[in-house]
CSV table of N, CA and C in Angstrom, one decimal:
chain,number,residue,atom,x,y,z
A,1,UNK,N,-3.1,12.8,9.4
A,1,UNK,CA,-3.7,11.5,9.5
A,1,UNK,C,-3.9,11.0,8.1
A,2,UNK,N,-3.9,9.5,7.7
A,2,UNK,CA,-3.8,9.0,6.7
A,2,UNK,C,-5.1,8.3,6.6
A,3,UNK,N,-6.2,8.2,5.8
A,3,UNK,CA,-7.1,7.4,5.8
A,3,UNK,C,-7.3,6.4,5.2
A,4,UNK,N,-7.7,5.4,5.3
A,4,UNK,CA,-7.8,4.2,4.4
A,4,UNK,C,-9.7,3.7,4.7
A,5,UNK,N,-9.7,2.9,3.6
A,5,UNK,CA,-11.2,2.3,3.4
A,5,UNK,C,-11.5,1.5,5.1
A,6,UNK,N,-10.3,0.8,6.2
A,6,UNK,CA,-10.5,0.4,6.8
A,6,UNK,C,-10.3,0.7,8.0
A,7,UNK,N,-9.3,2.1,7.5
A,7,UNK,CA,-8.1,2.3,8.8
A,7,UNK,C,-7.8,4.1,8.7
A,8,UNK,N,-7.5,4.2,10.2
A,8,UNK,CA,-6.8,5.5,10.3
A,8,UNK,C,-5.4,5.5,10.6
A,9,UNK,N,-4.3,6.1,10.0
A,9,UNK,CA,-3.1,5.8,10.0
A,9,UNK,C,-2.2,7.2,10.6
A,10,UNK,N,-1.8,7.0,11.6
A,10,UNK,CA,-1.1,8.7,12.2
A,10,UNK,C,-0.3,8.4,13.5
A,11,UNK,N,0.9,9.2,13.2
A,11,UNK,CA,1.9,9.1,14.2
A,11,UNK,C,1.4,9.1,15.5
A,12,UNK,N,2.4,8.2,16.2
A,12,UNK,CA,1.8,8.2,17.3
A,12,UNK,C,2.7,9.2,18.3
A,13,UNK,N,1.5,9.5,19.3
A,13,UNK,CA,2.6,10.9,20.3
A,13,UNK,C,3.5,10.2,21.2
A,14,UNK,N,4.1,11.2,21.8
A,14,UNK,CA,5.7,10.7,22.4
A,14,UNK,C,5.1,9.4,23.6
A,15,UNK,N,4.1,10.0,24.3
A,15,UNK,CA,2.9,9.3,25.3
A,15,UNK,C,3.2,7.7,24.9
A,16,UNK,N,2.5,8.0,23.8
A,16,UNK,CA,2.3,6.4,22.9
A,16,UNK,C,3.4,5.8,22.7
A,17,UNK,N,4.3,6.3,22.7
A,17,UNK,CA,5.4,5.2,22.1
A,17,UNK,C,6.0,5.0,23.4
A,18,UNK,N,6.4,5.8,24.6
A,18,UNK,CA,6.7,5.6,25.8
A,18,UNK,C,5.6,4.2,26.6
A,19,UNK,N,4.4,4.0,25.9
A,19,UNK,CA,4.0,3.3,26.4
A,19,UNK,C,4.1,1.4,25.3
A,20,UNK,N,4.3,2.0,24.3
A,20,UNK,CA,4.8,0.7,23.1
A,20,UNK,C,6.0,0.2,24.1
A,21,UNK,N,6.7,1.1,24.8
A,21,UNK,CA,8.3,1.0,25.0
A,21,UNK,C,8.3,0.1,26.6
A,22,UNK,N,7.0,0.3,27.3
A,22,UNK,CA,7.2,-0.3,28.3
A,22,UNK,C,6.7,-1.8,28.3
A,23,UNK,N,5.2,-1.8,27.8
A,23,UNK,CA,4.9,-2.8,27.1
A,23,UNK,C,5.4,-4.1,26.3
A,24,UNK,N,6.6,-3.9,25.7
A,24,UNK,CA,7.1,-4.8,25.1
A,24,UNK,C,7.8,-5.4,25.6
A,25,UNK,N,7.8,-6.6,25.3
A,25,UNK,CA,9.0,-7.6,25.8
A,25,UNK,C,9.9,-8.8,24.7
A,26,UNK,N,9.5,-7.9,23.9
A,26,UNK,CA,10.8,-8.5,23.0
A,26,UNK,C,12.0,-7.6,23.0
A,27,UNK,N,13.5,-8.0,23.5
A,27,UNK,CA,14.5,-6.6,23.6
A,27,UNK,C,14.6,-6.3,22.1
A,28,UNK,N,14.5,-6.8,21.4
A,28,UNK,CA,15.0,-5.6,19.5
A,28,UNK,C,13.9,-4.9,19.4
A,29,UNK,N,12.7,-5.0,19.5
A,29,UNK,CA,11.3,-4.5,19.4
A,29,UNK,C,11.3,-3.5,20.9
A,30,UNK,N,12.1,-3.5,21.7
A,30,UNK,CA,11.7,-2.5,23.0
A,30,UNK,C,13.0,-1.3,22.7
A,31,UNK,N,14.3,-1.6,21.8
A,31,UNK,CA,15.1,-1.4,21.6
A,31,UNK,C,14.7,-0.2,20.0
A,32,UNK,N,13.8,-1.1,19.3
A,32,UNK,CA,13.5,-0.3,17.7
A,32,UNK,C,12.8,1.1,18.6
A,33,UNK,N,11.7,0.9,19.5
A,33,UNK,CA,10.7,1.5,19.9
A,33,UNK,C,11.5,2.7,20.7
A,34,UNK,N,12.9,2.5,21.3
A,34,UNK,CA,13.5,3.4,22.4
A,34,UNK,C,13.8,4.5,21.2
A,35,UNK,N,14.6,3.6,20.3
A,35,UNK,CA,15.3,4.5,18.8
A,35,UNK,C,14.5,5.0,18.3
A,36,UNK,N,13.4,4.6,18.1
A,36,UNK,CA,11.9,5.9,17.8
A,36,UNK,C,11.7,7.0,18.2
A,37,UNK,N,11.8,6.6,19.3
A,37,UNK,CA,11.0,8.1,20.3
A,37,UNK,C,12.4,8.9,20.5
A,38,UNK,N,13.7,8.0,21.1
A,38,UNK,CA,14.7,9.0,20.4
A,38,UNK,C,15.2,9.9,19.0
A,39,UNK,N,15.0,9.6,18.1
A,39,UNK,CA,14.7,10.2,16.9
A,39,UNK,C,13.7,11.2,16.9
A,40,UNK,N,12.3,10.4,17.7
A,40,UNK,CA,11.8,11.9,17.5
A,40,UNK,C,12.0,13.7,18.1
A,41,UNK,N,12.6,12.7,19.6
A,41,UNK,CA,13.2,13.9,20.5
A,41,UNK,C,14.6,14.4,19.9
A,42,UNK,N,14.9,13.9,19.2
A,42,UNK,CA,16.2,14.7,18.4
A,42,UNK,C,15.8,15.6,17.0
A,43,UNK,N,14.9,15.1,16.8
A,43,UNK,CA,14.5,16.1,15.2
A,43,UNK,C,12.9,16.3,15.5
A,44,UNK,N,12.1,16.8,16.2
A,44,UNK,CA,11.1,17.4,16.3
A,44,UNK,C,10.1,18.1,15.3
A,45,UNK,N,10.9,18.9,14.5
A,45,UNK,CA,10.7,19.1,13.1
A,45,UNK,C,10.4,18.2,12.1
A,46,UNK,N,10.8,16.8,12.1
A,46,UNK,CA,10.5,15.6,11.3
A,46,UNK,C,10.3,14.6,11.6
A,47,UNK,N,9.6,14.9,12.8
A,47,UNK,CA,9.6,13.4,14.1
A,47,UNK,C,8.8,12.7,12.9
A,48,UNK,N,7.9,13.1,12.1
A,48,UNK,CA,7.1,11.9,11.5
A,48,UNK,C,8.0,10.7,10.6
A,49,UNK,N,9.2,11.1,10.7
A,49,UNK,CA,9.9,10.3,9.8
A,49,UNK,C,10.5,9.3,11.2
A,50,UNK,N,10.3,9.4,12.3
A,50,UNK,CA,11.1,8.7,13.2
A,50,UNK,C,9.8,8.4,13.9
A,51,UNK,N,8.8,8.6,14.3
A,51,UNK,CA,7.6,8.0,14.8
A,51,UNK,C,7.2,6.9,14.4
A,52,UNK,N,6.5,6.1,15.7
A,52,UNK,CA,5.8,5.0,15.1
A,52,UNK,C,4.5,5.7,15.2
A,53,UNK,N,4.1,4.8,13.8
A,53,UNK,CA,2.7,5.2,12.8
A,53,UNK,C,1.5,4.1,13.5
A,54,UNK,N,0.8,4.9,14.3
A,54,UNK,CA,-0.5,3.8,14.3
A,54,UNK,C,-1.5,3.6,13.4
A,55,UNK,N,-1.7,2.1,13.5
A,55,UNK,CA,-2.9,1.9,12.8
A,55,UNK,C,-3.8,1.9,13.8
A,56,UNK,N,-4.8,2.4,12.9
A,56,UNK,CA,-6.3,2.0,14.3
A,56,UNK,C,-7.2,1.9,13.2
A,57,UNK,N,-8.1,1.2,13.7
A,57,UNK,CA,-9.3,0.6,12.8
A,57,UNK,C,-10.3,1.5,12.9
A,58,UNK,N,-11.0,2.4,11.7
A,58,UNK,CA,-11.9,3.5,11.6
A,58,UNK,C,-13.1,3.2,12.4
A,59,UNK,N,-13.5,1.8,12.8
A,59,UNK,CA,-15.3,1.9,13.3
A,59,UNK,C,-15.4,2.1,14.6
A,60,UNK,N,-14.9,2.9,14.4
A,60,UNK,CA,-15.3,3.9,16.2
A,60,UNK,C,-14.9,3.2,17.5
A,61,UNK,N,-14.2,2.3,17.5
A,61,UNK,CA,-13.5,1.3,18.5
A,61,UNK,C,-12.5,1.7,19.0
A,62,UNK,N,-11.6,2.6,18.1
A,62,UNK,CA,-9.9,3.0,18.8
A,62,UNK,C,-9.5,1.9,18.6
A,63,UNK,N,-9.6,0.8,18.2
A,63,UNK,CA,-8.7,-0.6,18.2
A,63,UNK,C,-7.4,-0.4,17.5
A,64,UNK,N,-5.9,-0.3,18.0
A,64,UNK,CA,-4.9,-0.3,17.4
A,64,UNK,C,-4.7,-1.4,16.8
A,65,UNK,N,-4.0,-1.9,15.8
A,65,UNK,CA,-4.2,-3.2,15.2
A,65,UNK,C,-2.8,-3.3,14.8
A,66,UNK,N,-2.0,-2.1,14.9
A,66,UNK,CA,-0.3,-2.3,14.6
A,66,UNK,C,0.2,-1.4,14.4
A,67,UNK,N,1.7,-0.9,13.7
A,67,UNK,CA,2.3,0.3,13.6
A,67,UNK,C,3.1,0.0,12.9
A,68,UNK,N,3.5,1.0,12.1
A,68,UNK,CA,4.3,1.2,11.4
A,68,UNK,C,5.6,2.1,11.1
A,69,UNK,N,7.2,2.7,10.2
A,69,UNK,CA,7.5,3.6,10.5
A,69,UNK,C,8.5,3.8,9.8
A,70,UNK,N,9.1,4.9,9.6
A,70,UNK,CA,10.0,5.1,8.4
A,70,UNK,C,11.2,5.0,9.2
A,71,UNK,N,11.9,4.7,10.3
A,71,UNK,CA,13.2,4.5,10.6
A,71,UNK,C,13.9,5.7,10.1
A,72,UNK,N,13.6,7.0,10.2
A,72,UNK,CA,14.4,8.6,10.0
A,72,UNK,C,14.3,8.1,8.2
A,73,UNK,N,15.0,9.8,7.9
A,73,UNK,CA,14.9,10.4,7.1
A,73,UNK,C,16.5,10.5,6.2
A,74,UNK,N,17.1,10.4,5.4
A,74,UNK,CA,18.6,10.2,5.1
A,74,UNK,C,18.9,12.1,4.8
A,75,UNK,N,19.7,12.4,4.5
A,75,UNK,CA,20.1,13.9,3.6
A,75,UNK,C,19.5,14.1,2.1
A,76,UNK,N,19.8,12.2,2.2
A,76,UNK,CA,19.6,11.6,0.3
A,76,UNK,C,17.8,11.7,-0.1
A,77,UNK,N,16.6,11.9,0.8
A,77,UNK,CA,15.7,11.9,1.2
A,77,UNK,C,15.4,10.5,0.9
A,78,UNK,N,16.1,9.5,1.3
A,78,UNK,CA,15.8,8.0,1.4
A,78,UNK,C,15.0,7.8,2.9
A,79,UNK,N,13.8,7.0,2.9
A,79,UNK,CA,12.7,6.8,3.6
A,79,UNK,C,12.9,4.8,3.6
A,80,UNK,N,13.1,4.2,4.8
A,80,UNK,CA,12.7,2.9,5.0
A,80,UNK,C,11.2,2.7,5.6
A,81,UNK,N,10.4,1.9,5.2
A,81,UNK,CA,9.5,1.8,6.3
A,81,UNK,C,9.5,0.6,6.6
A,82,UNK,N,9.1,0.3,7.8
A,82,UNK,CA,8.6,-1.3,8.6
A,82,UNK,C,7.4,-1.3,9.3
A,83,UNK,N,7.1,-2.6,9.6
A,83,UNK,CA,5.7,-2.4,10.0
A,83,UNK,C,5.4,-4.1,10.7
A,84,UNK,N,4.5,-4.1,11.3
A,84,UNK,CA,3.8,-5.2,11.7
A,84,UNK,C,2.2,-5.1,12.2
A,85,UNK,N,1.7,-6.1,12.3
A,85,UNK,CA,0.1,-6.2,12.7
A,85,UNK,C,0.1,-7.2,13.5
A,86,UNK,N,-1.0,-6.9,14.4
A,86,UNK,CA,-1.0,-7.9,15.5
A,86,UNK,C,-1.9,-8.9,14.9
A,87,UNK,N,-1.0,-10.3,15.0
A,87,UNK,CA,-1.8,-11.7,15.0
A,87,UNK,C,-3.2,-11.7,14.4
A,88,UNK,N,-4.3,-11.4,15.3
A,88,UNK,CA,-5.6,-11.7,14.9
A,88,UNK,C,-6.0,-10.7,14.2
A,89,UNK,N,-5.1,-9.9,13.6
A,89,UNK,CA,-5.4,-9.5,12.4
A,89,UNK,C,-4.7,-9.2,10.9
A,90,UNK,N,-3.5,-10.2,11.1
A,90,UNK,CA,-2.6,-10.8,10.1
A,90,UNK,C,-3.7,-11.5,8.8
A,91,UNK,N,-3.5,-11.7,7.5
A,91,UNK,CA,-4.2,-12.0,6.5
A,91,UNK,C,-5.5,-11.7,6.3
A,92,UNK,N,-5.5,-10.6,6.6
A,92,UNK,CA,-6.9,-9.8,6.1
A,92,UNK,C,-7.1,-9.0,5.0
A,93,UNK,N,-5.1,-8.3,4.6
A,93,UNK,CA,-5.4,-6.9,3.9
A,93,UNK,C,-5.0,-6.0,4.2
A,94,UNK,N,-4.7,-5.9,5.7
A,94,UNK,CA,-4.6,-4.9,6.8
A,94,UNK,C,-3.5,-4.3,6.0
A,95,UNK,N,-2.4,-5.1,6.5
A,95,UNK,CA,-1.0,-4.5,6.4
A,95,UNK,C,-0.6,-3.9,4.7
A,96,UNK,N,-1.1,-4.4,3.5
A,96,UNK,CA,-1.1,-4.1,2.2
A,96,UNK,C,-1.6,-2.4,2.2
A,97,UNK,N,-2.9,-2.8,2.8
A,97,UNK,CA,-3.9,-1.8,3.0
A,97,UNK,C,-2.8,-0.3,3.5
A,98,UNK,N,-2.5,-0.6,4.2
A,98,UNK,CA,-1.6,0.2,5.2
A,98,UNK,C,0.0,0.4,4.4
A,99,UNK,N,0.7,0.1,4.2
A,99,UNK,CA,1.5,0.5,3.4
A,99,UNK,C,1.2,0.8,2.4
A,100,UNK,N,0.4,0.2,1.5
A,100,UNK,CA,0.6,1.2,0.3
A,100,UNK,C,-0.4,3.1,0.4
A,101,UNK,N,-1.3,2.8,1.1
A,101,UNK,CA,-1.9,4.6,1.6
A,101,UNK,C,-0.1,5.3,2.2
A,102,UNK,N,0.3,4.6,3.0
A,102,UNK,CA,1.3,5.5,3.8
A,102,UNK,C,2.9,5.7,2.5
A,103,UNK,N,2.8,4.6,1.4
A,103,UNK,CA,3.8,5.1,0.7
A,103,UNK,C,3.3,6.1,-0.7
A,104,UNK,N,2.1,6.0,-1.1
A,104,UNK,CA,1.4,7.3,-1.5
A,104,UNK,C,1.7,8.4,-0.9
A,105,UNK,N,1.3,8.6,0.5
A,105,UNK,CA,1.7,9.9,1.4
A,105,UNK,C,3.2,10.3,1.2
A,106,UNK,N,3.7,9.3,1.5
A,106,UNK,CA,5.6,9.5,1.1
A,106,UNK,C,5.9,10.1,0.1
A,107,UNK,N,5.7,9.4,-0.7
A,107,UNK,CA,6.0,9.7,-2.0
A,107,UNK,C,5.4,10.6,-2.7
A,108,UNK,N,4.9,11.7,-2.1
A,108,UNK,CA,4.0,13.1,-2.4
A,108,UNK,C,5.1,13.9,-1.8
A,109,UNK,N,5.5,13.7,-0.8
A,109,UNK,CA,6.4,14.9,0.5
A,109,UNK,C,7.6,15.0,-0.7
A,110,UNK,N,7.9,16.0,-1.0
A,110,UNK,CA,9.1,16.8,-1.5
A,110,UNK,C,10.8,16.3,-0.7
A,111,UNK,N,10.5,16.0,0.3
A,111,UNK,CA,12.1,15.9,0.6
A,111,UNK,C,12.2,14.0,0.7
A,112,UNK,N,11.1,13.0,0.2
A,112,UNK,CA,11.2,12.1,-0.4
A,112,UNK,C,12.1,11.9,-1.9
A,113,UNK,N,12.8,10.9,-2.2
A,113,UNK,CA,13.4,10.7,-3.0
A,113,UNK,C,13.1,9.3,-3.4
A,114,UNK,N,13.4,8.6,-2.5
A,114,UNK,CA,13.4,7.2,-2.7
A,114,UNK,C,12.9,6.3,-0.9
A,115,UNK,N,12.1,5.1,-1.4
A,115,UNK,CA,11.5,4.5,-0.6
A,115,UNK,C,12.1,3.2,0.0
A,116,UNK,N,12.3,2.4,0.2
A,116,UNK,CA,12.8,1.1,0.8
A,116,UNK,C,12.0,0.7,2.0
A,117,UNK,N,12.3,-1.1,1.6
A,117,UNK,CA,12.2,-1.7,2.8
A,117,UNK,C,13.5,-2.9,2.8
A,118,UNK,N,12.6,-3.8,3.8
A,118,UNK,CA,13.6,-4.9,4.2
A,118,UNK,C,12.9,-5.8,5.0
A,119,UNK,N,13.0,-7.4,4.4
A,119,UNK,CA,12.3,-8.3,5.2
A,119,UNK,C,13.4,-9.4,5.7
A,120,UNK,N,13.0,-10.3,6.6
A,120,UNK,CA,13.6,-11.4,7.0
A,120,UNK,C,13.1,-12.3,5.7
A,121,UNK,N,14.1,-12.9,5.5
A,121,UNK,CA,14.2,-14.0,4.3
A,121,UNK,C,13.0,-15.1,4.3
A,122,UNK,N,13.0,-15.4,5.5
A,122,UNK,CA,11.7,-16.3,5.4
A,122,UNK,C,10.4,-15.5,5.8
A,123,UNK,N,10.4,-14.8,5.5
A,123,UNK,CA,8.7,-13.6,5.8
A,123,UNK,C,8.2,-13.4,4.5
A,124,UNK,N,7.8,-14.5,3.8
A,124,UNK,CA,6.6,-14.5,3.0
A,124,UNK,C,5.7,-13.5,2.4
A,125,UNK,N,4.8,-13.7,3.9
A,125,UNK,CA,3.9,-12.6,4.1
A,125,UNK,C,3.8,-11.6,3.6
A,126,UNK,N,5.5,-10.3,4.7
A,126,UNK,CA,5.8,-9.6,4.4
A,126,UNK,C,6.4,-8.6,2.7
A,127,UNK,N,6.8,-10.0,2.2
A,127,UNK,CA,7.7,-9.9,0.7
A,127,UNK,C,5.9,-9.3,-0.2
A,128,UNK,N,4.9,-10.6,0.5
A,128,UNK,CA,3.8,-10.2,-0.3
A,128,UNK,C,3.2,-9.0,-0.4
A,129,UNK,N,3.4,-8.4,0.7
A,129,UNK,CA,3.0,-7.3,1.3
A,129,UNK,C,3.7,-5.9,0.4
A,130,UNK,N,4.7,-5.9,0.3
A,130,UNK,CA,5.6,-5.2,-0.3
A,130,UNK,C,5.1,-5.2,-2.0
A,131,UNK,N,5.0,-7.1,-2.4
A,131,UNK,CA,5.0,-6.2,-3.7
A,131,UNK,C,3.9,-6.1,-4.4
A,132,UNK,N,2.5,-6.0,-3.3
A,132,UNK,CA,1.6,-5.4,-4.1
A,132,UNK,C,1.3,-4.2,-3.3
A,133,UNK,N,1.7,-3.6,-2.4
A,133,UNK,CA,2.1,-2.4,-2.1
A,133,UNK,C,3.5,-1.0,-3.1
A,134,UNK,N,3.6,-2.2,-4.3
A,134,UNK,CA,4.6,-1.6,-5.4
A,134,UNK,C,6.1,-1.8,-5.1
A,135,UNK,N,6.1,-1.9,-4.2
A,135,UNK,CA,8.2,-2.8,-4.3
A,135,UNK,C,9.0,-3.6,-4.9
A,136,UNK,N,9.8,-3.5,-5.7
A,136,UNK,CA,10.7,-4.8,-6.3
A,136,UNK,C,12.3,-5.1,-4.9
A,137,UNK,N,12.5,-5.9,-5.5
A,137,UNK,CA,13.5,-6.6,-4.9
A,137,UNK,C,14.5,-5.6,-5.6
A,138,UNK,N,15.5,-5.1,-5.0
A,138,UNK,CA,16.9,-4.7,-5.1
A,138,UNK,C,17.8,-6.1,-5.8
A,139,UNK,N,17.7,-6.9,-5.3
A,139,UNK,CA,18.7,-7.5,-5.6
A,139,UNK,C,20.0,-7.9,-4.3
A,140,UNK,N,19.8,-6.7,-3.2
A,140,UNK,CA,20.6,-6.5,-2.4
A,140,UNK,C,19.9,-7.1,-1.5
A,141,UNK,N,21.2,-7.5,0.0
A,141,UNK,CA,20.7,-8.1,1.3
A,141,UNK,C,21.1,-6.8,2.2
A,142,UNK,N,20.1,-6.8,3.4
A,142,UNK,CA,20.6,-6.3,4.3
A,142,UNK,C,20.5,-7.1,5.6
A,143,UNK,N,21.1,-6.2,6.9
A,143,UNK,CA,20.9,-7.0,7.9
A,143,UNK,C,20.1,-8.1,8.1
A,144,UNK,N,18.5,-7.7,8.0
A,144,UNK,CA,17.6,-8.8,8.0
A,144,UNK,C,17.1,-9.8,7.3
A,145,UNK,N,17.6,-9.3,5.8
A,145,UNK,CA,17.3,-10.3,4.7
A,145,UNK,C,17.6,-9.2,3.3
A,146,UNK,N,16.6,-9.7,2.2
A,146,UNK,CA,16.4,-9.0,1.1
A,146,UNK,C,15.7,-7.9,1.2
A,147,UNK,N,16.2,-6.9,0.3
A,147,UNK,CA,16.2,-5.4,0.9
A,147,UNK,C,14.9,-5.0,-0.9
A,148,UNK,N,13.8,-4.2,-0.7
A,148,UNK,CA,13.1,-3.3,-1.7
A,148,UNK,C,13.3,-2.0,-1.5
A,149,UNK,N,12.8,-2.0,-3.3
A,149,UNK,CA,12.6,-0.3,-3.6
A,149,UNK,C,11.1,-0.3,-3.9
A,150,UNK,N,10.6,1.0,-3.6
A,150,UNK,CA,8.9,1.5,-4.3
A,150,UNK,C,9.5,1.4,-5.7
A,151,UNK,N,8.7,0.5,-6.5
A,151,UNK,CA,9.2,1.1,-8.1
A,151,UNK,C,8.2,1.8,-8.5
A,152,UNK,N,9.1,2.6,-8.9
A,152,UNK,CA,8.3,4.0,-9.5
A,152,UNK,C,7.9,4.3,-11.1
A,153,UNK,N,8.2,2.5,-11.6
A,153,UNK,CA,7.0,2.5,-12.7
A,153,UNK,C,6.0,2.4,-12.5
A,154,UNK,N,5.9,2.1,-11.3
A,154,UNK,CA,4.1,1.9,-11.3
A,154,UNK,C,3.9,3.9,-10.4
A,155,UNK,N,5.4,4.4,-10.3
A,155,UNK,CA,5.0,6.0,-10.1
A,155,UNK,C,6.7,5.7,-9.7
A,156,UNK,N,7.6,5.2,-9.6
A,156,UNK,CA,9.1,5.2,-9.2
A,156,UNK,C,10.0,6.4,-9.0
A,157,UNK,N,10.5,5.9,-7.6
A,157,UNK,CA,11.3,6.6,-7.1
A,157,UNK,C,12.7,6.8,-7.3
């Protein structure tokens, strides 16, 4: 488990994501969530790299507030992570809060190499989120938009 000033941050068990998976009703979002928990049941050994990461808020509530996840692990030990927060607790800090503790953690683990993400072009937010959580822009697009690295002058990968 990962702690933050606000939050507890830790994979969630097979249970949990079976129940992310029923729950949802967006199909790419019920579809990311199936590719999770399959990932995990294929590599057991490193499921944390294929789990979704819950957030829960430390004051004794259990309140999940969102999740997060590295989308597997490469050979190259390249790590993507994505994430979201639910609405009523979008522009708080949360999600900054929360990525940058979980790419500290990353970027400690030995079979890490390098970090990434990837936002949809008009996600703002998200871009913000990234780069004071230490990410530059690559330069590159991918499927969803413009793609980051952790820069690892501020500790670079």
């Amino acid at each position: 488990m990962i702690k933050t000033e606000r939050l507890d941050i830790y994979p969630a068990s097979d249970e949990q994501m079976e129940d992310l998976i029923a729950e949802q009703t967006v199909p790419e979002l019920k579809a990311a969530y199936q590719e999770m928990l399959d990932g995990c049941t294929a590599h057991p050994d490193s499921r944390v790299w294929y789990a979704a990461w819950n957030m829960e808020l430390n004051d004794g509530t259990g309140t999940i507030i969102g999740n997060l996840s590295f989308k597997g692990i490469s050979e190259e030990g390249i790590v993507e992570i994505g994430y979201g927060i639910a609405e009523d607790y979008q522009d708080k800090g949360y999600a900054t809060e929360a990525v940058s503790a979980v790419v500290r953690w990353a970027k400690d683990q030995p079979c890490v190499h390098r970090i990434e993400a990837e936002t949809e072009i008009g996600n703002i937010a998200s871009q913000k989120v990234l780069a004071k959580a230490g990410f530059v822009l690559t330069g590159k697009y991918g499927e969803e938009g413009p793609r980051f690295v952790y820069n690892v002058l501020t500790d670079e990968v």
